[in-house]
Short mmCIF file of C-alpha atoms in Angstrom, two decimals:
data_model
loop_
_atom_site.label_atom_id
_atom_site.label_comp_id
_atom_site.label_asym_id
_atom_site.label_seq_id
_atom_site.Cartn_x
_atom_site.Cartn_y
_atom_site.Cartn_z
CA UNK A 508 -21.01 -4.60 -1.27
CA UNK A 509 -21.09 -6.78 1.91
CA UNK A 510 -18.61 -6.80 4.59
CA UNK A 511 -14.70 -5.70 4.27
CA UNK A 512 -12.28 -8.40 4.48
CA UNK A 513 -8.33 -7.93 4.98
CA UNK A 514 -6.11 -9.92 2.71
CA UNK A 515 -2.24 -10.13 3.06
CA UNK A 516 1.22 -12.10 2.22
CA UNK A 517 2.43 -13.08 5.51
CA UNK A 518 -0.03 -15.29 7.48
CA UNK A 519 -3.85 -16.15 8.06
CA UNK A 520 -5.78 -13.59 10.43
CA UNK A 521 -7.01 -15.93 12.77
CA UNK A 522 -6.43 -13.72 16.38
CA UNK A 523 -5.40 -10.16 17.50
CA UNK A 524 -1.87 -11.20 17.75
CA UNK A 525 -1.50 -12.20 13.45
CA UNK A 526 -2.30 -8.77 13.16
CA UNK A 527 0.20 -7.39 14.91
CA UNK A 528 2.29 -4.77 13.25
CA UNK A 529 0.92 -6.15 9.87
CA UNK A 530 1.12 -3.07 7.35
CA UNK A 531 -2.82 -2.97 5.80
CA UNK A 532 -3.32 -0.22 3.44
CA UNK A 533 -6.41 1.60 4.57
CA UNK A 534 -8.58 4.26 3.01
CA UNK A 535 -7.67 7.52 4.16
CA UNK A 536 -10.39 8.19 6.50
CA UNK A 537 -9.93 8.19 10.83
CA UNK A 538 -12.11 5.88 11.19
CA UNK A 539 -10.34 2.99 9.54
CA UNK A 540 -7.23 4.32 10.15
CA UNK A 541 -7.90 4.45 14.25
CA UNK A 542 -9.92 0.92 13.48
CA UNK A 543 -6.87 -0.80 12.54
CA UNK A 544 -4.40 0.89 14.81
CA UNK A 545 -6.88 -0.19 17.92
CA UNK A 546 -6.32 -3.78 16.31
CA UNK A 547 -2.63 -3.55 16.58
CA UNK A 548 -2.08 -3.67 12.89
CA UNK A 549 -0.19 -0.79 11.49
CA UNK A 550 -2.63 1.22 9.59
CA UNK A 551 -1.05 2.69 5.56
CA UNK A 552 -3.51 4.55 4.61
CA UNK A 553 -3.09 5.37 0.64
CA UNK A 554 -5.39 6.35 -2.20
CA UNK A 555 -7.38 3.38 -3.38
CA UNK A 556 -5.42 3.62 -7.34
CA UNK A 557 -1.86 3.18 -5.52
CA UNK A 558 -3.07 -0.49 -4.08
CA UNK A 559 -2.52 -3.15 -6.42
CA UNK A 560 0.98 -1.87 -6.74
CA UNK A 561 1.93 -1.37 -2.90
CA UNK A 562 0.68 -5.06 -2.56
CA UNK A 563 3.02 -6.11 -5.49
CA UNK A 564 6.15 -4.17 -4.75
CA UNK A 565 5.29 -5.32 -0.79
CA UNK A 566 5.17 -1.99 0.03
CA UNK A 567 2.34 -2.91 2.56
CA UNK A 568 1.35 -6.55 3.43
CA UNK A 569 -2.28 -6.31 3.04
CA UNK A 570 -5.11 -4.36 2.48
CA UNK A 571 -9.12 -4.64 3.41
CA UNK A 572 -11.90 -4.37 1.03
CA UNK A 573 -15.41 -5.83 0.35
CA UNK A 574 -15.01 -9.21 -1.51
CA UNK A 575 -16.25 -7.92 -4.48
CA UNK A 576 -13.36 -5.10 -4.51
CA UNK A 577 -10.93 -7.70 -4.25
CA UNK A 578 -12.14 -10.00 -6.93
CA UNK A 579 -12.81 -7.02 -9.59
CA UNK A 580 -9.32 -5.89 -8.46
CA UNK A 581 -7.61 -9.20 -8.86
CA UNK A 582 -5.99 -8.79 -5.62
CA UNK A 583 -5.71 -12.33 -5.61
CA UNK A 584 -2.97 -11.80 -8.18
CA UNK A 585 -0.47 -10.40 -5.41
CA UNK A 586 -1.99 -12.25 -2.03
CA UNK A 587 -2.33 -15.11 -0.39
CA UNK A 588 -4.46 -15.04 2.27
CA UNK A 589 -8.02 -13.94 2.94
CA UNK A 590 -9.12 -13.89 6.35
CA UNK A 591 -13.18 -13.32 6.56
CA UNK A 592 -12.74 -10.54 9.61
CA UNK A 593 -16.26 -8.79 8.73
CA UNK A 594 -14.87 -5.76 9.87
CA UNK A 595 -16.91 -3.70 8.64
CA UNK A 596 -20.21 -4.11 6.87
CA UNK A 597 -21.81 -1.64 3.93
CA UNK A 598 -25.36 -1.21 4.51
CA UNK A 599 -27.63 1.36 2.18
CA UNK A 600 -30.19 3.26 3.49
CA UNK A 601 -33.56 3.71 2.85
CA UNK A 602 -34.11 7.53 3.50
CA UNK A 603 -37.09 10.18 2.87
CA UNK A 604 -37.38 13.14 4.59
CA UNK A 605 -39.61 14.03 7.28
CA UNK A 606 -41.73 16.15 4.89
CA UNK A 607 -42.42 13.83 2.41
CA UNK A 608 -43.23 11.16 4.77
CA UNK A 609 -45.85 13.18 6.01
CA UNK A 610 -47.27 13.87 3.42
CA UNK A 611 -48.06 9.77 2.76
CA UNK A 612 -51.11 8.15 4.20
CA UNK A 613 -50.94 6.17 7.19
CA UNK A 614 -51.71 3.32 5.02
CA UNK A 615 -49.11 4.30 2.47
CA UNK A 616 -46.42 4.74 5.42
CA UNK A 617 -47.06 1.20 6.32
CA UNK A 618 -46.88 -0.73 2.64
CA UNK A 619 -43.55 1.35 2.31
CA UNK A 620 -42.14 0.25 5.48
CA UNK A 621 -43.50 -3.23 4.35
CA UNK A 622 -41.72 -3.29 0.75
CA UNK A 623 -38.98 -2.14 2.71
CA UNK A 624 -38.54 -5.03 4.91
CA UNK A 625 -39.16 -7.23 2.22
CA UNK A 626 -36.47 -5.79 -0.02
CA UNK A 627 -33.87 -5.78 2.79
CA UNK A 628 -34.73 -9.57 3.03
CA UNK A 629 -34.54 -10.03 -0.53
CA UNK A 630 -30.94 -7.88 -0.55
CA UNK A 631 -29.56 -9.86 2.36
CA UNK A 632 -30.35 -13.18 0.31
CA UNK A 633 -28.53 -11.75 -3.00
CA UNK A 634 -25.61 -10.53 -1.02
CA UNK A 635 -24.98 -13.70 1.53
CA UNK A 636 -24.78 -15.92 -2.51
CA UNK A 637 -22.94 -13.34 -4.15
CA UNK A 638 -20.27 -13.57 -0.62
CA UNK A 639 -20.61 -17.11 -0.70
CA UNK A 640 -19.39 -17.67 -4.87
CA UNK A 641 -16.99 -14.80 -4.25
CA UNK A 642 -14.79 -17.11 -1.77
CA UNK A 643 -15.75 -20.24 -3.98
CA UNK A 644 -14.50 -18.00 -6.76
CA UNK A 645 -11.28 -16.71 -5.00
CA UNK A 646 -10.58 -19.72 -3.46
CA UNK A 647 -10.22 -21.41 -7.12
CA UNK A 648 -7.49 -18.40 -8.19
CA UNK A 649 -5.27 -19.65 -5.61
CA UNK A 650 -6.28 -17.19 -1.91
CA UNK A 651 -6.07 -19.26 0.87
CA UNK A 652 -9.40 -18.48 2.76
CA UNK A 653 -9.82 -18.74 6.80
CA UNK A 654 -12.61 -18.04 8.82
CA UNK A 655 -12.09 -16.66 12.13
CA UNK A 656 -13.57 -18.42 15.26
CA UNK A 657 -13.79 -15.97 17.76
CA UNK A 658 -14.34 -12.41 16.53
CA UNK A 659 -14.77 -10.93 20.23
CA UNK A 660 -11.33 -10.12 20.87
CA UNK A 661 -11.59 -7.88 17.99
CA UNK A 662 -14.20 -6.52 18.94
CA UNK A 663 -13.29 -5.65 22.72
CA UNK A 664 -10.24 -4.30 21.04
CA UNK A 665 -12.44 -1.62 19.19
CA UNK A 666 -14.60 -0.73 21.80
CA UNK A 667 -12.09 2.14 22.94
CA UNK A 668 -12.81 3.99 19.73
CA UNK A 669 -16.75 4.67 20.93
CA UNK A 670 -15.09 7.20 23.02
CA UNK A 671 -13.78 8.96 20.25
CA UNK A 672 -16.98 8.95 18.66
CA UNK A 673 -18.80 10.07 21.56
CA UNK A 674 -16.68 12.90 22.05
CA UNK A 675 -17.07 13.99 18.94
CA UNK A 676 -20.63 13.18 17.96
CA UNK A 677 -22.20 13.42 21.60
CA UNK A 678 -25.39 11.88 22.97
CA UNK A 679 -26.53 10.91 19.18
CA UNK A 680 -23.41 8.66 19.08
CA UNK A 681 -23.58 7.27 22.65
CA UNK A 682 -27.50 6.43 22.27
CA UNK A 683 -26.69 4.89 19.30
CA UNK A 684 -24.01 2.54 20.53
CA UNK A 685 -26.43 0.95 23.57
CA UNK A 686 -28.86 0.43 20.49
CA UNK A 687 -26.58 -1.48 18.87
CA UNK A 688 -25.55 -3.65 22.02
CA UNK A 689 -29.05 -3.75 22.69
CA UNK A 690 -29.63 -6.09 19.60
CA UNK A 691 -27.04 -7.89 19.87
CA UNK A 692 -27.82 -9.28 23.22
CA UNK A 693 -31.12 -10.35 21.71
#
């Protein structure tokens, strides 16, 4: 489904400060509820069938879905802008358990972890063209679509909620977090 996206009717997201008390309907879950508030936005969260009408009776400003979501939704219908914030990216996850792995030859382990690699490669290909004729696609129904420049104040602002996660998750979720920063600063 690729990255989530926030669309709205009052201005392009272009820095911390458009977000600003901006309404976005969010899924009912803490994390994108304490995402948004870190932001600065003011978080609504609301079942996902209540949307399309709380955007067209302005009862929020915005909302933030994958691209896809808000074509097949026709968001478009009742918003303006779509600011490409890539807050949050859907990934799917090649699992097995331990058991079963084990149970594969070292030889067999390898030309899975091969395929996988290869798939992901493939999936990342389908997804960046599908992204790509999505805006095309939007931008034709009328969204006005702005990239934003410098996506580190948004993330700085979110960097508070690791805490949280810490707290609650422990070592697991403070290992993983130097991970990630790890990569990135490759």
């Amino acid at each position: 489904m690729g990255s989530r996206q926030v669309t709205n009717n009052v201005k392009p997201i272009n820095t911390l400060d458009d977000l600003k008390n901006m309404k976005i309907r969010t899924p009912q879950t803490d994390a994108s509820i304490q995402g948004f508030k870190a932001l600065g936005a003011a978080p609504t969260p609301m079942a996902f069938s209540e949307v399309y009408m709380a955007l067209q009776q302005k009862v929020v400003d915005g909302q933030e879905n994958p691209l896809s979501i808000i074509m097949s939704n026709k968001f478009y219908e009742v918003q303006k802008y779509l600011s490409m914030t890539n807050h949050q990216l859907f990934i799917q996850v090649l699992s097995m358990s331990e058991k079963t792995w084990k149970k594969l030859s070292p030889n067999q382990q390898k030309i899975l972890m091969e395929c996988a690699k290869e798939a992901q490669a493939y999936e990342r290909e389908i997804a960046a063209k599908e992204e790509s004729e999505l805006v095309a696609t939007l931008k034709g129904k009328g969204m006005q679509v702005n990239e934003i420049k410098d996506l580190k104040p948004f993330m700085e602002a979110c960097k508070s909620l690791r805490q949280t996660y810490i707290q609650k998750i422990g070592k697991d979720a403070e290992e993983m977090f130097k991970a990630i920063d790890a990569l990135r600063d490759k």
